[in-house]
Amino acid sequence: MSKKITTLKAVIFLLCSVFLLNSCDTETEKTIPKVHTVEIKQMKFQPAELIVQKGDTVVWINNDIVAHDVTEEPGKAWTSSVMPVGESWSLVVTQSADYYCNIHVVMKGKLIVQ
Ligand SMILES: [Cu+2]
């Protein structure tokens, strides 16, 4: 009885391994989403223009001395809400967008999906 269970466990383990290996193979064929970082510093988004692939994640980090936000322009389709100093906020990018800081409207940035 216990030998059967051991064999069964071995078969399940083997099937899982094959499955995992297969999913690894298919993963390498796709474009693996990247994570990009935009630093907010000295009242600027750095870099202000960022070229990304669809599905990539952009992380904004507020390394300035005042609070900022990241808001889509012109429709406010998405917003980080207020980001205190030291906070970060991320977005999975599906389309190109212009954005700005709703607190300091002169601060502008751009996401370009290629
Ligand atoms: Cu700001």
PDB file of C-alpha atoms and ligand atoms in Angstrom:
ATOM      1  CA  MET A   1       0.000   0.000   0.000  1.00  0.00           C
ATOM      2  CA  SER A   2       2.647   2.485   1.027  1.00  0.00           C
ATOM      3  CA  LYS A   3       4.753   1.513  -1.992  1.00  0.00           C
ATOM      4  CA  LYS A   4       1.834   2.317  -4.302  1.00  0.00           C
ATOM      5  CA  ILE A   5       1.471   5.717  -2.677  1.00  0.00           C
ATOM      6  CA  THR A   6       5.200   6.345  -3.098  1.00  0.00           C
ATOM      7  CA  THR A   7       4.965   5.413  -6.777  1.00  0.00           C
ATOM      8  CA  LEU A   8       1.948   7.649  -7.179  1.00  0.00           C
ATOM      9  CA  LYS A   9       3.837  10.510  -5.545  1.00  0.00           C
ATOM     10  CA  ALA A  10       6.755   9.945  -7.913  1.00  0.00           C
ATOM     11  CA  VAL A  11       4.436  10.041 -10.936  1.00  0.00           C
ATOM     12  CA  ILE A  12       2.754  13.226  -9.720  1.00  0.00           C
ATOM     13  CA  PHE A  13       6.152  14.785  -9.090  1.00  0.00           C
ATOM     14  CA  LEU A  14       7.293  13.844 -12.595  1.00  0.00           C
ATOM     15  CA  LEU A  15       4.127  15.283 -14.182  1.00  0.00           C
ATOM     16  CA  CYS A  16       4.532  18.502 -12.212  1.00  0.00           C
ATOM     17  CA  SER A  17       8.166  18.790 -13.289  1.00  0.00           C
ATOM     18  CA  VAL A  18       7.252  18.311 -16.946  1.00  0.00           C
ATOM     19  CA  PHE A  19       4.484  20.877 -16.610  1.00  0.00           C
ATOM     20  CA  LEU A  20       6.807  23.391 -14.977  1.00  0.00           C
ATOM     21  CA  LEU A  21       9.495  22.881 -17.603  1.00  0.00           C
ATOM     22  CA  ASN A  22       6.935  23.366 -20.380  1.00  0.00           C
ATOM     23  CA  SER A  23       5.610  26.568 -18.860  1.00  0.00           C
ATOM     24  CA  CYS A  24       9.191  27.822 -18.568  1.00  0.00           C
ATOM     25  CA  ASP A  25       9.766  27.131 -22.256  1.00  0.00           C
ATOM     26  CA  THR A  26       6.659  28.993 -23.376  1.00  0.00           C
ATOM     27  CA  GLU A  27       7.563  31.878 -21.066  1.00  0.00           C
ATOM     28  CA  THR A  28      10.865  32.494 -22.839  1.00  0.00           C
ATOM     29  CA  GLU A  29       9.068  32.816 -26.188  1.00  0.00           C
ATOM     30  CA  LYS A  30       6.913  35.679 -24.945  1.00  0.00           C
ATOM     31  CA  THR A  31       8.162  39.139 -24.113  1.00  0.00           C
ATOM     32  CA  ILE A  32       8.738  39.112 -20.376  1.00  0.00           C
ATOM     33  CA  PRO A  33       7.222  42.239 -18.799  1.00  0.00           C
ATOM     34  CA  LYS A  34       9.787  44.666 -17.472  1.00  0.00           C
ATOM     35  CA  VAL A  35       9.689  47.028 -14.531  1.00  0.00           C
ATOM     36  CA  HIS A  36      10.741  50.631 -15.202  1.00  0.00           C
ATOM     37  CA  THR A  37      11.425  53.234 -12.564  1.00  0.00           C
ATOM     38  CA  VAL A  38      10.670  56.946 -12.793  1.00  0.00           C
ATOM     39  CA  GLU A  39      12.251  58.967 -10.048  1.00  0.00           C
ATOM     40  CA  ILE A  40      10.489  62.133  -8.912  1.00  0.00           C
ATOM     41  CA  LYS A  41      13.160  64.575  -7.902  1.00  0.00           C
ATOM     42  CA  GLN A  42      13.672  68.348  -7.955  1.00  0.00           C
ATOM     43  CA  MET A  43      10.099  68.865  -9.223  1.00  0.00           C
ATOM     44  CA  LYS A  44      10.701  66.631 -12.242  1.00  0.00           C
ATOM     45  CA  PHE A  45       9.855  63.156 -13.471  1.00  0.00           C
ATOM     46  CA  GLN A  46      13.150  61.502 -14.361  1.00  0.00           C
ATOM     47  CA  PRO A  47      13.114  60.318 -17.063  1.00  0.00           C
ATOM     48  CA  ALA A  48      10.251  62.507 -18.283  1.00  0.00           C
ATOM     49  CA  GLU A  49       9.785  60.323 -21.358  1.00  0.00           C
ATOM     50  CA  LEU A  50       9.780  56.569 -21.031  1.00  0.00           C
ATOM     51  CA  ILE A  51       9.453  53.984 -23.791  1.00  0.00           C
ATOM     52  CA  VAL A  52       7.823  50.759 -22.592  1.00  0.00           C
ATOM     53  CA  GLN A  53       6.250  47.587 -23.937  1.00  0.00           C
ATOM     54  CA  LYS A  54       2.551  46.941 -23.370  1.00  0.00           C
ATOM     55  CA  GLY A  55       2.187  45.118 -20.041  1.00  0.00           C
ATOM     56  CA  ASP A  56       5.329  46.589 -18.504  1.00  0.00           C
ATOM     57  CA  THR A  57       5.124  48.058 -15.037  1.00  0.00           C
ATOM     58  CA  VAL A  58       6.225  51.598 -14.278  1.00  0.00           C
ATOM     59  CA  VAL A  59       7.106  52.468 -10.692  1.00  0.00           C
ATOM     60  CA  TRP A  60       7.256  56.114  -9.671  1.00  0.00           C
ATOM     61  CA  ILE A  61       9.292  56.862  -6.574  1.00  0.00           C
ATOM     62  CA  ASN A  62       8.997  60.184  -4.808  1.00  0.00           C
ATOM     63  CA  ASN A  63      12.567  61.072  -3.890  1.00  0.00           C
ATOM     64  CA  ASP A  64      11.775  64.772  -3.678  1.00  0.00           C
ATOM     65  CA  ILE A  65      11.325  66.906  -0.575  1.00  0.00           C
ATOM     66  CA  VAL A  66       7.597  67.544  -1.151  1.00  0.00           C
ATOM     67  CA  ALA A  67       4.561  65.371  -1.948  1.00  0.00           C
ATOM     68  CA  HIS A  68       3.612  64.744  -5.584  1.00  0.00           C
ATOM     69  CA  ASP A  69       1.179  62.652  -7.565  1.00  0.00           C
ATOM     70  CA  VAL A  70       1.074  60.987 -10.956  1.00  0.00           C
ATOM     71  CA  THR A  71      -2.117  61.681 -12.907  1.00  0.00           C
ATOM     72  CA  GLU A  72      -3.061  60.810 -16.473  1.00  0.00           C
ATOM     73  CA  GLU A  73      -3.591  63.816 -18.723  1.00  0.00           C
ATOM     74  CA  PRO A  74      -6.001  65.119 -19.890  1.00  0.00           C
ATOM     75  CA  GLY A  75      -8.763  62.781 -18.677  1.00  0.00           C
ATOM     76  CA  LYS A  76      -7.384  61.715 -15.277  1.00  0.00           C
ATOM     77  CA  ALA A  77      -7.928  58.108 -16.407  1.00  0.00           C
ATOM     78  CA  TRP A  78      -5.635  57.025 -13.583  1.00  0.00           C
ATOM     79  CA  THR A  79      -3.955  58.692 -10.656  1.00  0.00           C
ATOM     80  CA  SER A  80      -1.574  57.698  -7.912  1.00  0.00           C
ATOM     81  CA  SER A  81      -3.289  60.069  -5.475  1.00  0.00           C
ATOM     82  CA  VAL A  82      -0.941  62.076  -3.253  1.00  0.00           C
ATOM     83  CA  MET A  83       2.457  60.415  -2.818  1.00  0.00           C
ATOM     84  CA  PRO A  84       4.230  61.605   0.321  1.00  0.00           C
ATOM     85  CA  VAL A  85       8.023  61.794   0.308  1.00  0.00           C
ATOM     86  CA  GLY A  86       9.542  58.334   0.066  1.00  0.00           C
ATOM     87  CA  GLU A  87       6.375  56.715  -1.294  1.00  0.00           C
ATOM     88  CA  SER A  88       6.132  54.847  -4.574  1.00  0.00           C
ATOM     89  CA  TRP A  89       3.276  53.904  -6.876  1.00  0.00           C
ATOM     90  CA  SER A  90       3.143  51.504  -9.788  1.00  0.00           C
ATOM     91  CA  LEU A  91       1.039  51.101 -12.917  1.00  0.00           C
ATOM     92  CA  VAL A  92       0.836  48.354 -15.537  1.00  0.00           C
ATOM     93  CA  VAL A  93       0.953  50.257 -18.807  1.00  0.00           C
ATOM     94  CA  THR A  94      -1.505  49.251 -21.536  1.00  0.00           C
ATOM     95  CA  GLN A  95      -1.333  52.324 -23.761  1.00  0.00           C
ATOM     96  CA  SER A  96       0.691  55.467 -24.352  1.00  0.00           C
ATOM     97  CA  ALA A  97      -0.200  58.323 -22.057  1.00  0.00           C
ATOM     98  CA  ASP A  98       0.750  61.802 -21.033  1.00  0.00           C
ATOM     99  CA  TYR A  99       0.713  62.471 -17.333  1.00  0.00           C
ATOM    100  CA  TYR A 100       1.397  65.291 -14.921  1.00  0.00           C
ATOM    101  CA  CYS A 101       1.522  66.109 -11.251  1.00  0.00           C
ATOM    102  CA  ASN A 102      -1.907  67.336 -10.214  1.00  0.00           C
ATOM    103  CA  ILE A 103      -0.304  69.288  -7.340  1.00  0.00           C
ATOM    104  CA  HIS A 104       2.345  71.007  -9.503  1.00  0.00           C
ATOM    105  CA  VAL A 105       0.788  71.092 -12.952  1.00  0.00           C
ATOM    106  CA  VAL A 106       4.019  72.178 -14.647  1.00  0.00           C
ATOM    107  CA  MET A 107       5.487  68.724 -13.905  1.00  0.00           C
ATOM    108  CA  LYS A 108       4.827  66.592 -16.959  1.00  0.00           C
ATOM    109  CA  GLY A 109       5.788  63.165 -18.179  1.00  0.00           C
ATOM    110  CA  LYS A 110       5.076  60.779 -21.031  1.00  0.00           C
ATOM    111  CA  LEU A 111       4.732  57.022 -21.421  1.00  0.00           C
ATOM    112  CA  ILE A 112       5.233  55.696 -24.936  1.00  0.00           C
ATOM    113  CA  VAL A 113       4.095  52.129 -25.636  1.00  0.00           C
ATOM    114  CA  GLN A 114       5.944  50.538 -28.540  1.00  0.00           C
TER     115      GLN A 114
HETATM  116 CU    CU B   1       4.292  67.564  -7.816  1.00  0.00          CU
END
